[in-house]
Each structure stands twice: as C-alpha cells, then as structure tokens.
C-alpha cells in the first residue's frame, strides 16, 4: 500500500472516535465485503475461500448480510453463496447420517446383556471419574466444519498489520506524535501488538505509546471512579460530565477493542 496513503488514512482515523487501528481494520473488512458483493460473488477464487471457510465468521457473516440489505436492498449475493453452502452442508449431513446409521446398527448387533452391563458399568464409573466433555469436531464431514479461516478476518488482519507497523514507524516524527496524542489512542489489544512490534526496533516509539496510554488510562479510571461514585444515593444529584457518562463504554472498548459498527454508528465521544 502507498505509504502517503497509509499516513493520510491514519491521520483521518486519529480524528475519529475510538481506537484508530480498530476503525481502519473494520473499514478494511467492510471494503472487502463490499468488493465481494459488488463483483466477486461468482469469482472462482473467492468462492473457493468461501466454500473452505463455510462462509464467514459470525461477525462478518452478519456484516455481509446487513451490507447487502442496506446497499442493494436485496439478498441475491448472499443467496447465491449460501445456496452453494447449503448444498455442501447437505452432502456433509448425508455422509454423517450414513456413517451414524452404520455405527448404530453395529451397536444393535451386540448382544443385549453385554451392552446393558457396559452401560451400567459406565454409569457407575462416571459417578467417581467423570469424563470431560469433548467435541470431536475433526471427525465431522467437510460440509459441516470449516476447513479454513474467514477470508474477511484474514484480509483485514493484513491491513491491520500494515497500519499498525506504519503507526509505530510514524511515532519517530514529532508531528505524527502530536496527531496521535490528539486521538483516543490504541485499545489494549492493539497497544499490546504495537509494543511487541516496537520494543526491539523502535524502543522510543514503544516508550511514547506506553506513556500516552498511561495518561489516557489514568483519565479513564478517574472518569469511571466519578461515574461509580455519582451513582451513590448521597451524590445522586451531582451532574455526570460527558466523559464520565461515556466511561463505562470506553472501558469496554479499551480492553476488548472497538465494536465493528463503530465505523457506522458513533459511540459517545470522550468529553
Ligand atoms: Zn484497537
Ligand atoms: Zn471474519
């Protein structure tokens, strides 16, 4: 990706609410979903990915559906993809039913007293030594279990790495640091990754990011303390400041990363 474009995108993301890398990652995911809907539903390579992953992960499957509904007011792309996938799920179920029928008839063929004795012994044994519940997903046929990761996750992670490494490198410039300081800063999952990237090669960037985050977390904690305090009966009439009102949502966003819809529906600003 063009470096000037990366800087510009980062600069614009710094002006928006929430973690800039979460925002850019979610935008990259949306761009990719849009491109599939726009031209790649019938593209052979894209279909291979979709078949192997059985569509998308939970979040991206619903973003895909919602984007088609919102932009095209239709569901043809979703319908085409899932018509194919239902065929594969059906084949998987048929092969599973066939295998299971064989297993059941083998069990029935065993003599009655022996089976009853084994069942009674298993119940007795299970009382003292309960077996952990395990799920042997790997034994399921391919139409029932994904053989690959969600392609939107993979593509947006590639963008995320580019943005994050460019952000780390940008921290060497005073002007870039000012832009970053004026932003809401990185969420904790992205801060961890940025520190891991910066520690060896760019120790000053790691120090800058850690210090900036320290100040932001200190402000967040003070807002949370006031938010909680003002819920007490004796302080209930004290007005809550905007930063305090949004503190509990900002805290979730800091520890978990932004919710994907932050790009479409703004959450409250810091102050
Ligand atoms: Zn983030
Ligand atoms: Zn995904």
XYZ file of C-alpha atoms and ligand atoms in Angstrom:
273
model
C 0.000 0.000 0.000
C 1.176 3.554 -0.731
C 2.913 4.987 2.344
C 1.475 8.503 1.939
C -1.976 6.977 1.698
C -1.359 4.965 4.883
C -0.282 8.129 6.725
C -3.327 10.004 5.461
C -5.677 7.201 6.496
C -4.078 7.042 9.938
C -4.309 10.817 10.297
C -8.015 10.757 9.421
C -8.629 7.829 11.807
C -6.906 9.762 14.623
C -9.614 12.413 14.307
C -12.411 9.896 14.780
C -13.758 8.392 17.971
C -12.161 5.228 19.374
C -9.051 3.182 18.588
C -7.746 4.247 15.140
C -6.455 0.768 14.243
C -9.780 -0.893 15.160
C -11.522 1.665 12.968
C -9.186 1.090 10.000
C -9.398 -2.690 10.414
C -13.192 -2.598 10.406
C -13.164 -0.302 7.375
C -10.828 -2.714 5.559
C -13.255 -5.542 6.383
C -16.168 -3.510 5.072
C -14.275 -2.673 1.851
C -13.536 -6.355 1.290
C -17.129 -7.402 1.988
C -18.308 -4.668 -0.395
C -15.929 -5.895 -3.118
C -17.259 -9.460 -2.797
C -20.821 -8.225 -3.087
C -20.003 -5.827 -5.914
C -18.120 -8.106 -8.257
C -16.749 -11.277 -6.675
C -19.750 -13.384 -5.681
C -19.218 -15.527 -8.780
C -15.431 -15.220 -8.834
C -13.903 -18.735 -8.704
C -11.060 -17.886 -6.257
C -13.367 -16.057 -3.849
C -15.807 -18.972 -3.938
C -13.012 -21.410 -3.031
C -12.281 -19.355 0.104
C -15.963 -19.111 0.979
C -16.525 -22.842 0.494
C -13.481 -23.791 2.593
C -14.495 -21.432 5.412
C -18.232 -22.262 5.061
C -18.937 -18.562 4.539
C -17.576 -16.178 7.117
C -17.044 -15.930 10.871
C -20.021 -14.909 12.994
C -19.452 -11.135 12.857
C -18.531 -10.948 9.156
C -21.398 -13.205 8.054
C -23.850 -10.737 9.583
C -21.960 -7.704 8.242
C -22.156 -9.285 4.782
C -25.898 -9.854 5.086
C -26.549 -6.397 6.529
C -24.417 -4.627 3.919
C -26.250 -6.265 1.044
C -29.572 -5.378 2.625
C -28.518 -1.767 3.289
C -26.727 -1.037 -0.011
C -28.605 -3.176 -2.534
C -31.923 -3.667 -0.684
C -31.688 -7.242 -1.910
C -30.116 -10.584 -0.989
C -29.027 -12.126 -4.289
C -25.276 -12.256 -3.461
C -25.950 -13.760 -0.025
C -28.477 -16.134 -1.587
C -26.020 -17.375 -4.257
C -23.236 -18.011 -1.745
C -25.420 -19.738 0.798
C -27.285 -21.808 -1.799
C -23.903 -23.317 -2.656
C -23.005 -23.779 1.023
C -26.335 -25.422 1.871
C -25.598 -27.984 -0.892
C -22.279 -28.764 0.796
C -23.866 -28.890 4.273
C -26.487 -31.304 2.885
C -23.786 -33.551 1.423
C -21.985 -33.420 4.780
C -25.160 -34.329 6.671
C -25.903 -37.182 4.273
C -22.456 -38.676 4.751
C -22.756 -38.170 8.543
C -26.177 -39.911 8.632
C -24.779 -42.809 6.593
C -21.829 -43.286 8.980
C -24.003 -42.929 12.056
C -26.505 -45.498 10.742
C -23.651 -47.997 10.421
C -22.474 -47.224 13.950
C -25.989 -47.616 15.393
C -26.611 -50.924 13.621
C -23.219 -52.228 14.845
C -24.274 -51.353 18.410
C -27.646 -53.048 17.950
C -25.889 -56.156 16.690
C -24.057 -56.509 20.021
C -25.727 -58.912 22.463
C -28.250 -57.369 24.879
C -26.775 -58.431 28.260
C -23.263 -57.303 27.340
C -24.467 -53.836 26.232
C -26.570 -53.427 29.413
C -23.593 -54.444 31.561
C -21.277 -51.938 29.817
C -23.890 -49.152 30.193
C -24.343 -49.927 33.915
C -20.590 -50.056 34.490
C -20.074 -46.727 32.621
C -22.727 -45.028 34.778
C -21.128 -46.344 37.982
C -17.616 -45.414 36.817
C -18.768 -41.970 35.610
C -20.011 -41.079 39.121
C -16.484 -41.353 40.506
C -14.434 -40.423 37.472
C -16.486 -38.066 35.294
C -15.083 -37.761 31.807
C -14.519 -34.252 30.433
C -16.983 -33.414 27.691
C -15.053 -33.386 24.438
C -16.196 -32.428 20.983
C -14.552 -34.382 18.212
C -15.341 -31.809 15.522
C -12.486 -33.031 13.383
C -14.391 -36.247 12.631
C -17.261 -34.336 11.025
C -17.534 -34.260 7.201
C -16.170 -31.193 5.386
C -19.602 -29.676 4.682
C -20.193 -29.344 8.433
C -16.864 -27.981 9.628
C -14.842 -25.085 8.163
C -11.549 -26.075 6.567
C -10.175 -22.504 6.589
C -10.445 -19.213 8.462
C -12.856 -16.458 7.485
C -11.316 -14.643 4.497
C -12.539 -11.229 5.704
C -10.716 -11.802 9.011
C -7.552 -12.743 7.119
C -7.708 -9.748 4.760
C -8.498 -7.218 7.470
C -5.695 -8.596 9.642
C -3.220 -7.961 6.816
C -4.402 -4.339 6.641
C -4.242 -4.084 10.406
C -0.566 -5.153 10.432
C 0.299 -2.548 7.748
C -1.473 0.248 9.603
C -0.020 -0.731 12.951
C 3.572 -1.011 11.718
C 3.213 2.329 9.937
C 1.842 3.879 13.115
C 4.852 2.576 15.069
C 7.260 3.989 12.491
C 5.352 7.280 12.362
C 5.942 7.786 16.081
C 9.530 8.773 15.224
C 8.192 12.111 13.868
C 7.155 14.879 16.236
C 4.206 15.978 14.077
C 2.870 12.404 13.848
C 3.158 12.021 17.622
C 1.040 15.166 18.038
C -1.678 13.729 15.784
C -1.625 10.506 17.768
C -1.768 12.303 21.125
C -4.877 14.184 19.989
C -6.606 10.858 19.176
C -8.384 8.463 21.553
C -5.304 6.197 21.320
C -4.967 2.464 20.847
C -7.168 -0.101 22.537
C -5.305 -2.597 24.725
C -5.197 -5.457 22.141
C -3.654 -3.067 19.579
C -1.361 -1.452 22.138
C -0.006 -4.919 23.006
C 0.712 -5.615 19.349
C 2.262 -2.182 18.790
C 4.543 -2.571 21.824
C 5.602 -6.030 20.656
C 6.422 -4.573 17.207
C 8.224 -1.519 18.573
C 10.170 -2.895 21.524
C 13.234 -4.123 19.611
C 13.427 -1.854 16.567
C 11.737 1.331 17.792
C 12.184 1.476 21.596
C 11.405 5.208 21.668
C 8.096 4.610 19.903
C 7.266 1.906 22.472
C 8.044 4.326 25.291
C 5.930 7.082 23.698
C 2.955 4.758 23.124
C 3.134 3.331 26.653
C 3.353 6.798 28.240
C 0.482 8.168 26.154
C -1.664 5.134 27.022
C -0.786 5.514 30.691
C -2.168 9.082 30.677
C -5.320 8.012 28.816
C -5.980 5.059 31.131
C -5.455 7.313 34.169
C -8.127 9.693 32.774
C -10.437 6.770 32.011
C -10.050 5.426 35.543
C -10.772 8.844 37.081
C -13.928 9.105 34.919
C -15.009 5.593 35.964
C -14.458 6.404 39.637
C -16.604 9.535 39.362
C -19.244 7.646 37.357
C -19.493 4.975 40.044
C -19.354 7.485 42.915
C -22.195 9.570 41.464
C -24.433 6.500 41.468
C -24.365 6.548 45.289
C -27.588 7.843 46.846
C -25.942 10.812 48.621
C -24.268 12.054 45.406
C -27.119 11.259 43.004
C -27.876 14.925 42.291
C -24.333 15.733 41.138
C -24.397 16.019 37.350
C -22.260 13.496 35.473
C -19.824 15.030 32.973
C -19.862 13.705 29.358
C -16.512 11.896 29.859
C -17.920 10.175 32.938
C -21.148 9.237 31.141
C -19.218 7.500 28.379
C -16.535 5.992 30.649
C -18.096 2.535 31.057
C -18.428 2.092 27.273
C -14.917 3.440 26.666
C -13.581 0.979 29.250
C -15.055 -1.985 27.361
C -13.669 -0.597 24.088
C -10.216 -0.168 25.633
C -9.973 -3.714 26.967
C -11.744 -5.563 24.136
C -11.239 -3.298 21.085
C -13.975 -1.371 19.309
C -17.214 -2.988 18.218
C -17.204 -3.236 14.371
C -20.163 -0.916 13.979
C -18.177 1.973 15.442
C -17.418 2.996 11.861
C -21.136 3.381 11.087
C -22.691 4.302 14.438
C -20.593 6.581 16.559
C -20.290 5.844 20.218
C -20.129 8.805 22.659
C -17.023 10.959 22.492
C -14.549 11.133 25.372
C -15.597 14.529 26.531
Zn -7.985 -1.315 18.548
Zn -14.271 -12.887 9.939
